[in-house]
XYZ file of C-alpha atoms in Angstrom:
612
model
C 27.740 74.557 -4.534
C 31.678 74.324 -4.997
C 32.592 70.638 -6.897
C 35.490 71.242 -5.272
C 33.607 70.680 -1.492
C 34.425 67.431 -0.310
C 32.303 64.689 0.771
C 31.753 63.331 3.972
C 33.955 60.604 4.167
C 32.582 56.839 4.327
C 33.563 55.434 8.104
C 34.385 52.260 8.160
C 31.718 50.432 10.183
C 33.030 49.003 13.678
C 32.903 44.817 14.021
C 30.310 43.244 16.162
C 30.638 40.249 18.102
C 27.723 37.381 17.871
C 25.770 37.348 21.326
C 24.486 34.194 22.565
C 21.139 33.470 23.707
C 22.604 30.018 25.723
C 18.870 29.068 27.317
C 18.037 29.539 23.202
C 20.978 27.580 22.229
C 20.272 24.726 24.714
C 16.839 24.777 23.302
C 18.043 23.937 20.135
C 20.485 21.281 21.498
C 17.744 19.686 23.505
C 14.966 19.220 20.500
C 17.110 19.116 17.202
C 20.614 18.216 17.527
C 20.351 15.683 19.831
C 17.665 12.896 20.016
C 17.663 12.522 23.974
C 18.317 14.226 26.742
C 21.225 11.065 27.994
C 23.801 12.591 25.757
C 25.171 14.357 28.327
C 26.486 11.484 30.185
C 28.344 10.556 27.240
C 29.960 14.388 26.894
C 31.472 14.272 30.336
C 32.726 11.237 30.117
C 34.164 12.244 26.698
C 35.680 15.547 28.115
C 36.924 13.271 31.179
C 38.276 10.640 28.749
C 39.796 13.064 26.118
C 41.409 15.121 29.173
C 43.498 11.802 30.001
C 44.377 11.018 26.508
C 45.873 14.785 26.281
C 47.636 14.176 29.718
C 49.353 10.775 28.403
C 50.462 12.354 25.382
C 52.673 13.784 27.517
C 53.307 11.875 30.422
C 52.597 8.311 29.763
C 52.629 6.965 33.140
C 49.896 9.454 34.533
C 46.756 7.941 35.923
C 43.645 7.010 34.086
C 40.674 7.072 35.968
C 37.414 8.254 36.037
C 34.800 8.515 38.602
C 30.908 9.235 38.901
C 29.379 9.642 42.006
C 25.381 10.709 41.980
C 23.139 11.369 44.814
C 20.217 13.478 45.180
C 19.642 15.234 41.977
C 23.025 16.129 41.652
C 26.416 14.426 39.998
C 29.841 14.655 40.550
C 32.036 13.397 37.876
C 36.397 12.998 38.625
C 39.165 12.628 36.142
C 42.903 12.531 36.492
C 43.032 14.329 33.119
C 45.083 17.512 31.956
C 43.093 19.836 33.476
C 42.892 23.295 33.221
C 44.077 26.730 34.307
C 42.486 30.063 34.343
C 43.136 31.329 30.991
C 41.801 27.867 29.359
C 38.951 28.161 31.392
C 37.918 31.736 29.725
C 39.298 30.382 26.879
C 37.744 26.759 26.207
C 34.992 26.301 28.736
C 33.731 29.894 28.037
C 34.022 29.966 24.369
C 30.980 28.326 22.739
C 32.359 26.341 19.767
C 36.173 26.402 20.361
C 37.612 22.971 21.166
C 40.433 22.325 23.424
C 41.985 19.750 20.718
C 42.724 22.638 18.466
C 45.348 24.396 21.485
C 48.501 23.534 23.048
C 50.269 22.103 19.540
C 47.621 18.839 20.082
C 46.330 19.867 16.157
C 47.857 16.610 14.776
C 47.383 14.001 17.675
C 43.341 15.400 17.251
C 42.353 11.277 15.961
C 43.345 10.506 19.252
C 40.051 12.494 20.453
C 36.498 11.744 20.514
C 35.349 15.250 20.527
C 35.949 17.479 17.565
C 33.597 19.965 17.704
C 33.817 22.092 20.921
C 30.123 21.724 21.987
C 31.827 20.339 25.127
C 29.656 21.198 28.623
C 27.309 23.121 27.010
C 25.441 19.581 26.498
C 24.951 19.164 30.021
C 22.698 21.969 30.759
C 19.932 20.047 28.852
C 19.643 18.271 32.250
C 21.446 20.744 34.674
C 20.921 24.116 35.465
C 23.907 24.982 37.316
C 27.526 23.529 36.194
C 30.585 23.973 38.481
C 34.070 22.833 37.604
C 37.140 22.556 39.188
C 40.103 22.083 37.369
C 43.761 21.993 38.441
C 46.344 21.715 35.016
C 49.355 18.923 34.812
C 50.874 21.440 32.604
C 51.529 23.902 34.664
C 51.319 22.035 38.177
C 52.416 25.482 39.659
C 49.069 26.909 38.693
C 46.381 27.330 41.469
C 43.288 25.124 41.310
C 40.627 27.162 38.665
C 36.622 26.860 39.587
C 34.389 27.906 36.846
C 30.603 28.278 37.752
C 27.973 28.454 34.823
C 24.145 28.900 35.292
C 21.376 28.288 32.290
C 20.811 32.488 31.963
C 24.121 32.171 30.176
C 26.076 33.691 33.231
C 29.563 32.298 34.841
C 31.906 33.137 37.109
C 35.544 31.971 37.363
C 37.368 32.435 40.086
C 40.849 30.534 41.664
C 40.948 28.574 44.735
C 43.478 27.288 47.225
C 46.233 25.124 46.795
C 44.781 22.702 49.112
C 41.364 22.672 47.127
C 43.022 19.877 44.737
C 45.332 18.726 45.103
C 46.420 16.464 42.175
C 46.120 17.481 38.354
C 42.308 16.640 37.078
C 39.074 17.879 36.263
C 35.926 17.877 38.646
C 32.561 18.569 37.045
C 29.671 19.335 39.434
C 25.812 19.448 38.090
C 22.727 20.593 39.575
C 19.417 18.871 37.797
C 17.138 21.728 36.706
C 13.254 21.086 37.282
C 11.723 17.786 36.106
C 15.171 16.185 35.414
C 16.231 14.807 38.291
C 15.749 11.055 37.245
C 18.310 11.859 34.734
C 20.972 12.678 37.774
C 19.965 9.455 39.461
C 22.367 6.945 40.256
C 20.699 4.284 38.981
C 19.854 6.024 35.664
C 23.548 7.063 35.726
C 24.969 3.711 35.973
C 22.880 2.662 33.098
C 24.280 5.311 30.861
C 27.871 5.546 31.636
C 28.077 1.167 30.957
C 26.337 1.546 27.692
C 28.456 4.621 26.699
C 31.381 3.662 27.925
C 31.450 -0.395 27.939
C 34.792 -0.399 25.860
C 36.337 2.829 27.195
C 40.055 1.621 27.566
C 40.629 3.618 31.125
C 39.562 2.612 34.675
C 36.100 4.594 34.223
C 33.820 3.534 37.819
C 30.345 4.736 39.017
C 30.796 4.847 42.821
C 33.337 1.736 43.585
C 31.311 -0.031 40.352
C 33.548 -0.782 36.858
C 31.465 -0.253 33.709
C 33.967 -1.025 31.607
C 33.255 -4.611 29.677
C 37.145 -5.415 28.104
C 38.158 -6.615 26.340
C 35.708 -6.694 23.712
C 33.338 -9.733 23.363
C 34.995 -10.639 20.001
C 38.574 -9.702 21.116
C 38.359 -12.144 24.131
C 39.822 -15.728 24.057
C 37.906 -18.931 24.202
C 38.424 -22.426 24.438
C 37.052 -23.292 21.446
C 34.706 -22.214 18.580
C 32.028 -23.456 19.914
C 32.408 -21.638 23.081
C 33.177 -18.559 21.531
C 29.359 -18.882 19.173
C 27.731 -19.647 22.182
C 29.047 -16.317 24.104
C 28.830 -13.908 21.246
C 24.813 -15.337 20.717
C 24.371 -14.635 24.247
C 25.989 -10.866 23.609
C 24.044 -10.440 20.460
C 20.483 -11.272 23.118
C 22.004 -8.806 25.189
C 22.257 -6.327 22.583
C 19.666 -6.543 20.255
C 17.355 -9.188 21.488
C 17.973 -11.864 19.508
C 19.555 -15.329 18.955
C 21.945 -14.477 16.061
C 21.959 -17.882 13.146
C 25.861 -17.127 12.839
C 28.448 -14.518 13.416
C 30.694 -13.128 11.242
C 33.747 -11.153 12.701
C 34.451 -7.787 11.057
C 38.453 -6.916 11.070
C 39.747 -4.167 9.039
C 42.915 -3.258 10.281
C 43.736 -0.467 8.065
C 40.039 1.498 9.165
C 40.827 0.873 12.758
C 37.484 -1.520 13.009
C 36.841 -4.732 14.899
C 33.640 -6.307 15.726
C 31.451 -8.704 15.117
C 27.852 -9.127 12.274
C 24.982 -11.069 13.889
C 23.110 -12.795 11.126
C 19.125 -12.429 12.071
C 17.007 -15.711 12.871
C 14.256 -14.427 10.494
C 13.439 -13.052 7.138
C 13.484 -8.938 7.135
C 12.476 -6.738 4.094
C 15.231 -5.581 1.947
C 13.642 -1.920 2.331
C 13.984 -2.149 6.167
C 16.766 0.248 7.179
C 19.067 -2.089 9.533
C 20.764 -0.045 12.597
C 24.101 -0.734 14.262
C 25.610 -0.029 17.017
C 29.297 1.856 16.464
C 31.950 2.659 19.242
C 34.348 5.557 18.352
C 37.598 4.543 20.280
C 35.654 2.860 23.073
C 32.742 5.582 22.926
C 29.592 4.814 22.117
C 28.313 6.877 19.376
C 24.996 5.574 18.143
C 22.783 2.260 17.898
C 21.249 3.405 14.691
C 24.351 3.865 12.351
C 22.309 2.840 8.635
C 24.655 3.404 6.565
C 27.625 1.486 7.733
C 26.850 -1.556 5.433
C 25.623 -1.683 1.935
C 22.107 -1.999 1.419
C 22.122 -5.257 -0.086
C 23.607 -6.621 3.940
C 20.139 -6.129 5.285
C 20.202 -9.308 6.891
C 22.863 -8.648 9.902
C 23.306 -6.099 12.847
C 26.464 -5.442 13.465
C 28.808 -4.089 16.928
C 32.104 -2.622 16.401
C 34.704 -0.353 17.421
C 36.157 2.129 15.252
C 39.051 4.581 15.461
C 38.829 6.090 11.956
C 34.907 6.888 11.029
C 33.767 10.563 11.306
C 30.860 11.378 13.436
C 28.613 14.425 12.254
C 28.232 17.154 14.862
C 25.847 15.443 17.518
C 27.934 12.805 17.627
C 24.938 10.290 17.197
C 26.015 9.038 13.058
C 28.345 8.974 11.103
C 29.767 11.477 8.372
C 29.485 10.187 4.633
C 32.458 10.638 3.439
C 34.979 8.764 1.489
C 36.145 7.010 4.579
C 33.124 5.741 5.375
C 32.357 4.320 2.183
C 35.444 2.658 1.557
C 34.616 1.567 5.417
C 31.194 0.049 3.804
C 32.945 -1.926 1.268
C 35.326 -3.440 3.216
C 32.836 -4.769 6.158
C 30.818 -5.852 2.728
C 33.259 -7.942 1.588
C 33.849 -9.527 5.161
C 30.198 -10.822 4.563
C 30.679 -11.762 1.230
C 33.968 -13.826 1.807
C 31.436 -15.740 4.975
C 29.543 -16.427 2.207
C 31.623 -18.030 -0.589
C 33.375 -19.574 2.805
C 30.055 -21.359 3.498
C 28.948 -22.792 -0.016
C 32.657 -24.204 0.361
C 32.904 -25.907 4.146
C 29.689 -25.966 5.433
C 26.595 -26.427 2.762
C 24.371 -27.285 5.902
C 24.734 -24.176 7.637
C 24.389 -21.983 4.458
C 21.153 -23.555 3.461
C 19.858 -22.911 6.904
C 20.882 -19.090 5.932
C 19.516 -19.122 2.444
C 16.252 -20.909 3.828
C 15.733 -17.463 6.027
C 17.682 -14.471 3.870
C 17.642 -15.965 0.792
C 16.533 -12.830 -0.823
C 19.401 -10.421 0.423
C 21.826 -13.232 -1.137
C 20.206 -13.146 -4.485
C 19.999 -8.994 -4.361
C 24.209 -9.032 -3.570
C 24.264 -11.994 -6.204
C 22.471 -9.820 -9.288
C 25.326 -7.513 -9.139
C 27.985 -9.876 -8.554
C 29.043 -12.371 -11.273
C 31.345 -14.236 -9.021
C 28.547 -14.459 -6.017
C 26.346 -15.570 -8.269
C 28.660 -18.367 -9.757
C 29.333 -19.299 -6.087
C 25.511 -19.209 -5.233
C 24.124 -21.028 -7.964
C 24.186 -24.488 -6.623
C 22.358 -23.205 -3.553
C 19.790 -20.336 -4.479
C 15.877 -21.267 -4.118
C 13.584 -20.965 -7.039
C 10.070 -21.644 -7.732
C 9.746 -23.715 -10.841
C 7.815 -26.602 -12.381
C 10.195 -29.266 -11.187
C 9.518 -27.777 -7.768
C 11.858 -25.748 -5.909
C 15.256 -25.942 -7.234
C 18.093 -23.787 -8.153
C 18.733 -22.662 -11.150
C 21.493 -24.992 -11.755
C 19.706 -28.319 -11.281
C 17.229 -26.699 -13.198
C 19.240 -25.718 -16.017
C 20.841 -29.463 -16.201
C 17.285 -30.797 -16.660
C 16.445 -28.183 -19.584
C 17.770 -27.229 -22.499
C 16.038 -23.461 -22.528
C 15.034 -22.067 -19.446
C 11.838 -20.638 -19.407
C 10.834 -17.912 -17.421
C 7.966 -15.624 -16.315
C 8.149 -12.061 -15.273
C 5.273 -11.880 -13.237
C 3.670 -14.276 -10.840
C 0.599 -14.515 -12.712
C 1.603 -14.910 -15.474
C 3.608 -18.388 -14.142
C 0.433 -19.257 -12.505
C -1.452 -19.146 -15.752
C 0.886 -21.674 -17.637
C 2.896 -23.783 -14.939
C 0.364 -26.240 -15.031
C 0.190 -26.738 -18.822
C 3.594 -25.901 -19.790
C 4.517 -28.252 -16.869
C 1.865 -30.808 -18.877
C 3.411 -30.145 -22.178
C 7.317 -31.108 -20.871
C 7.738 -27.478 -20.778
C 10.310 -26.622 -17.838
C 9.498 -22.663 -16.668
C 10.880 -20.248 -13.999
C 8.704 -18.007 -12.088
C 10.659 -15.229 -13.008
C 8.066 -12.703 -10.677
C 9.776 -12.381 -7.379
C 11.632 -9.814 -6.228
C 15.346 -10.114 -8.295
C 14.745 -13.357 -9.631
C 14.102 -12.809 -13.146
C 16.925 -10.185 -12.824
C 18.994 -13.640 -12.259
C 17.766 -15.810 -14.735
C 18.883 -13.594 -17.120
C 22.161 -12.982 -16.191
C 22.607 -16.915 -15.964
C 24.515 -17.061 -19.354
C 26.983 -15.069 -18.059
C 27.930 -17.764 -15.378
C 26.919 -20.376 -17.082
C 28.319 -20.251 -20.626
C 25.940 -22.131 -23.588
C 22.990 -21.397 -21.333
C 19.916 -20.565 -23.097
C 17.058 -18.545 -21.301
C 13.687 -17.498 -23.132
C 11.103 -15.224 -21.306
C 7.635 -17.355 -21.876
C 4.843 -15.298 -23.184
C 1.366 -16.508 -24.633
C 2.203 -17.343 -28.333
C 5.404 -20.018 -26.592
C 2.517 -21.758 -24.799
C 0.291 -21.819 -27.435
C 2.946 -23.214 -29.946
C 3.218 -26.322 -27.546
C -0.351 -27.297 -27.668
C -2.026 -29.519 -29.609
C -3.777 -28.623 -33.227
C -7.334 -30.169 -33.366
C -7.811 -31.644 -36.347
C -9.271 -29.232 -39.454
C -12.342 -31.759 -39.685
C -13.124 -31.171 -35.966
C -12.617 -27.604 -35.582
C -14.696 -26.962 -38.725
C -18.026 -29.147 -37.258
C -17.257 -27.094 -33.938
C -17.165 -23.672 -36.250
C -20.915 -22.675 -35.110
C -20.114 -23.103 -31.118
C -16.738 -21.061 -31.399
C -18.486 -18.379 -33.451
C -20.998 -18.026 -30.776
C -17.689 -18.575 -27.982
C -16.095 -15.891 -29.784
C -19.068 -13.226 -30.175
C -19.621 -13.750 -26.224
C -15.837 -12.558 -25.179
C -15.495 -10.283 -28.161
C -16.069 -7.123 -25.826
C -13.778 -7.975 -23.446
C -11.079 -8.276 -25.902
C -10.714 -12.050 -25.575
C -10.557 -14.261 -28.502
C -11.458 -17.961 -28.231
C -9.132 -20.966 -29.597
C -9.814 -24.301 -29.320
C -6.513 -26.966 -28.604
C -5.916 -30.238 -27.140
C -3.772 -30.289 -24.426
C -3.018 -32.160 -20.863
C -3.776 -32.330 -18.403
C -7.207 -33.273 -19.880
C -8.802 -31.928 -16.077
C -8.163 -28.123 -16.890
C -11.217 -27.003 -19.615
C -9.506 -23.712 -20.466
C -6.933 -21.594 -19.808
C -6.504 -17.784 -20.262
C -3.303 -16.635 -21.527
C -2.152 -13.138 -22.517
C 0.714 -11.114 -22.106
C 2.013 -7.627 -20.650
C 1.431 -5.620 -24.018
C -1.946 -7.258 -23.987
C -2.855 -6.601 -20.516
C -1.629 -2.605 -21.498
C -3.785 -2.683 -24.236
C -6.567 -3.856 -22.075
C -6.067 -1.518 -19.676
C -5.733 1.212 -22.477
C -9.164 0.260 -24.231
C -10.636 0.053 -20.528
C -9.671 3.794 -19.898
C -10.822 4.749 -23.047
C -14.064 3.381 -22.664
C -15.024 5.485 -19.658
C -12.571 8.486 -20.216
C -14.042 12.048 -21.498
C -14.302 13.120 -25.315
C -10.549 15.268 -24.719
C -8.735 12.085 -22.567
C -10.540 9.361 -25.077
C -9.434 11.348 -27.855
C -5.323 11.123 -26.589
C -6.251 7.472 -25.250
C -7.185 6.356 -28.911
C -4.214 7.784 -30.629
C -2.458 5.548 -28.854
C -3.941 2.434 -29.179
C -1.316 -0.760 -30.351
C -1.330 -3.601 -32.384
C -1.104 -6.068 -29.464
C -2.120 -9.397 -29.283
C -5.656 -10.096 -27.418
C -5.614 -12.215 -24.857
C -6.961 -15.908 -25.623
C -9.613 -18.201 -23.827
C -7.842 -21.533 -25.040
C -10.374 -24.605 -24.762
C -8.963 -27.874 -24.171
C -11.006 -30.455 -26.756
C -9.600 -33.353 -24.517
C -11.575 -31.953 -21.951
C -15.203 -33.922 -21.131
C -16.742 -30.505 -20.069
C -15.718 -28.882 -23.037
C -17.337 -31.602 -25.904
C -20.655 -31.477 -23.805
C -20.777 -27.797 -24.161
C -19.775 -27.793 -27.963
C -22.437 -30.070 -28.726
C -25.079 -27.645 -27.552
C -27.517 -26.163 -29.633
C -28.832 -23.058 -27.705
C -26.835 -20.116 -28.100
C -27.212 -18.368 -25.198
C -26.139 -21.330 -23.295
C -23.042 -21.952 -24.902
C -22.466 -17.589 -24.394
C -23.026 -18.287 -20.417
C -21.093 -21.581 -20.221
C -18.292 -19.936 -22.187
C -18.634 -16.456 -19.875
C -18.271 -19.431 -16.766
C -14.885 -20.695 -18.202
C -13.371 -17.523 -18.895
C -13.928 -16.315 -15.466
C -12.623 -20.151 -14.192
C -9.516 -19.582 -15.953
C -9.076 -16.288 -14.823
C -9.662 -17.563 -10.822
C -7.589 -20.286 -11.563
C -4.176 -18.167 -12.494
C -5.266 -15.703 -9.764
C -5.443 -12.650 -12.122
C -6.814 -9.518 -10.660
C -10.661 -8.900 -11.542
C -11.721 -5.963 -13.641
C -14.927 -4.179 -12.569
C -16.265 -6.191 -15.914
C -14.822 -9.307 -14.894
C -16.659 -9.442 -12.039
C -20.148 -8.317 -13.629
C -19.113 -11.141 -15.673
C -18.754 -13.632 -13.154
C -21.735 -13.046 -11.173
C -23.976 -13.124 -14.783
C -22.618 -16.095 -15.651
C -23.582 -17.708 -12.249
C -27.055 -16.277 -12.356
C -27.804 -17.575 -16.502
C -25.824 -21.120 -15.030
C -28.540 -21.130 -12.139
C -31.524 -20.154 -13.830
C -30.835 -22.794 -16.788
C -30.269 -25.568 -13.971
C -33.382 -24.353 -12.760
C -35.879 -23.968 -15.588
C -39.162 -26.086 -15.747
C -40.881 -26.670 -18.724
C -44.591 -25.401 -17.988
C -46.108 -27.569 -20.289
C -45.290 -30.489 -18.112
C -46.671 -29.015 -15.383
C -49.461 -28.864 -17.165
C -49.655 -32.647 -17.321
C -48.963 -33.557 -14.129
């Protein structure tokens, strides 16, 4: 063949429009972007409500009203808003995804929308299969009234009507219930929806001759007095969330457009417990489960409030994260902080009714907040051996605080330490030992200590060398007895002279423990790896208190295996008594002990039966 013979030349391939599958598409709408079928009471009221806003952007004095009227599976819903004429309707109402904020020059008034995303009627066939709109524009009042007719196949017609069909400027949507929603398109059901959607709506928006709206605002409204004003925001906190609120903290931040109020919950939530709000967008309700609108640490309030500034995601049911939103979070943050610090100053009575309910979310805010924590100091709840306190009484009284960073290990050595003039913090509960630590930073010259084992054992008593030595036979058999469980056996004198022994150890002990434990009943390969790394840690101690009664009868026994079960019954005592978790071989410990205990208590000698 000829190089010189040209090639067929490439074609450029012709573009393709998307098609629409719109019974698909409301599908998708109905089970994954929105979480019930009731949005789409809140999109025509949003299309009614934005159409007036557009209209009064240009002519101020035009009517606001809105009107929904349902009977009989079907709903009628009136506006006195722009409206529309025929080429908007092919153009907005037929265009899946185009908004009608984006035309007309309305690009930069869009914040004075609710609707950003074009979605628009489509929203209503979730509950309607039929949709008929008639539309007459205040933009071109010339223009013939428009009726657009949509069915669920995806099909519409548009066609224009006579002058006389409507004749003021406004929007009238018509919907037909498809099967099985009908309850949706009832007028009781309908009421329901358009007052909590549209409660603060700032136009004349009526269900039949019936108001809905609620303005203004519970927390914008004026009272006689503060008291009056606690006792009708309680009673709209029962309405809204179903509770009696402890306080109320108001939530202004003029520059983010918010007002609204923070209920503070009568009882004690968990800190992991995602709290929900409620959030109006310009008037619109746009979800009771906003999550993220406070920080995390704020678990213990549900807030209400009104925002024109905060971005809602696509379904219009949250809000975006953005940068907005988190400078939003800080803000309302701070409003609860500054009721704090506000509190400790004017009213100690009321905040220790707080702190004796949500204590904990105060001490989470206060662990990453030196100045909280200075304010909170005089007023936070701790469990020590003085009792409950906070950690400023406590520090006054001590020179070191002590603490703990477990529970059990407080419960092992309150009670000595406690005996010994030994002040300690139980350091174990969720952020506290977080806070004892960073007490030197708000309270210069502070000293804190973590208390382990060898700090309690330093404060007991030394028996004297003559003693100990006479005693050296019953601690060698003590010893032998708790030797496998990696227990040694010391003998003090301590108060109170009531407790016989006490078990002591610390975390790298207990690791160790748990190491050797594995080890023991791991395979040759695991064992192996388990060994190599095996530590130098201290074993925990059995410490026997000489002052003790108990104790000197048992040391003056001569039967070894006696003293190994009586010694096997105080270990697992002092283990029951500081509430440590039992090992597999504690417990076979435990119930031998018993059994040797009642077996001794029960032994006859047969020669004396003999003799009888």
């Amino acid at each position: 063949m000829d190089s010189q013979t040209s090639q067929p030349s490439q074609a450029s391939p012709s573009p393709h429009t998307f098609q629409v599958d719109l019974r698909g598409l409301v599908d998708l709408l109905s089970h994954h972007l929105y979480s019930s079928p009731k949005v789409y009471l809140r999109e025509l009221l949003q299309n009614a409500v934005d159409a007036i806003t557009a209209r009064r952007a240009e002519q101020p004095d035009a009517p606001a009203t809105v009107r929904l009227y349902a009977e009989g599976g079907t709903l009628r819903v009136e506006d006195s808003g722009v409206g529309l004429t025929e080429s908007d309707v092919h153009s907005l109402l037929a265009t899946i995804g185009r908004s009608s904020k984006r035309n007309d020059g309305l690009e930069s008034a869009r914040s004075d929308f609710l609707g950003q995303f074009g979605i628009g009627l489509l929203a209503c066939f979730v509950v309607a299969e039929r949709i008929r709109v008639v539309s007459r524009s205040a933009r071109t009042p010339d223009a013939a009234p428009v009726e657009w007719t949509a069915a669920d196949d995806g099909s519409y017609t548009v066609r224009t009507l006579p002058q006389e069909a409507r004749t003021e400027p406004g929007t009238t949507v018509h919907l037909v219930a498809r099967a099985g929603a009908g309850e949706w398109l009832s007028e009781e059901r309908v009421r329901s929806l358009a007052r909590d959607f549209g409660a603060l709506l700032p136009y004349d928006v009526r269900v039949g001759d019936e108001p809905i709206a609620d303005l203004p605002a519970p927390w914008d409204r004026p009272y006689p007095s503060p008291a009056t004003r606690r006792v009708a925001l309680a009673r709209h906190c029962n309405e809204l969330f179903g509770f009696t609120p402890l306080d109320s903290i108001d939530l202004d931040v003029p520059v983010a457009g918010i007002r609204g109020v923070a209920y503070v919950l009568p009882s004690a939530v968990s800190p992991a417990q995602r709290a929900s709000h409620r959030v109006h967008l310009k008037g619109m309700l746009l979800t009771e489960r906003a999550e993220q609108l406070l920080p995390d640490w704020a678990f213990f309030v549900r807030c209400v409030l009104d925002t024109d500034s905060l971005r809602p995601t696509a379904s219009r049911e949250s809000l975006y994260e953005d940068e907005t939103l988190a400078a939003v979070r800080e803000a309302l943050g701070e409003r609860i902080r500054s009721w704090l610090t506000g509190l400790a100053a004017g009213d100690p009575e009321r905040l220790a009714a707080f702190l004796s309910v949500h204590h904990l979310g105060v001490k989470s805010l206060a662990r990453h907040d030196a100045e909280m924590l200075r304010t909170m100091l005089p007023w936070l709840p701790f469990e020590t051996t003085d009792g409950r306190l906070s950690l400023e009484e406590f520090a006054q009284r001590h020179p070191v605080v002590h603490f703990t960073r477990t529970v059990e290990e407080y419960r092992q050595v309150a009670p000595i330490a406690s005996a010994q003039g030994v002040g300690v913090v139980n350091g174990g509960y969720t952020y506290d030992s977080e806070l004892i630590e960073a007490l030197p930073g708000v309270r210069p010259g502070t000293v804190v200590s973590e208390l382990d084992a060898d700090t309690v054992t330093a404060h007991l008593d030394a028996v004297d060398p003559a003693e100990e030595l006479a005693l050296s036979a019953f601690l060698g058999v003590a010893r032998a007895r708790l030797d496998p469980l990696n227990c040694d056996v010391v003998l003090r004198a301590f108060h109170p002279m009531s407790v016989p022994a006490l078990h002591l150890d610390d975390r790298a002990a207990r690791h160790e423990q748990a190491r050797a434990e594995a080890e023991e009943h791991a395979d040759d390969l695991w064992a192996g790896i388990l060994g190599s790394l095996r530590g130098s840690a201290p074993r925990a101690r059995l410490v026997l208190n000489h002052l003790n009664p108990l104790i000197r009868r048992i040391s003056s026994l001569g039967e070894p295996d006696l003293i190994g079960t009586a010694t096997e019954s105080l270990y697992g005592q002092a283990l029951l008594m500081a509430q440590r978790p039992l090992r597999p071989a504690d417990s076979a410990l435990l119930n031998r002990a018993f059994i040797g205990l009642l077996e001794w208590a029960t032994h006859t000698d047969p020669g004396k039966d003999d003799r009888r």
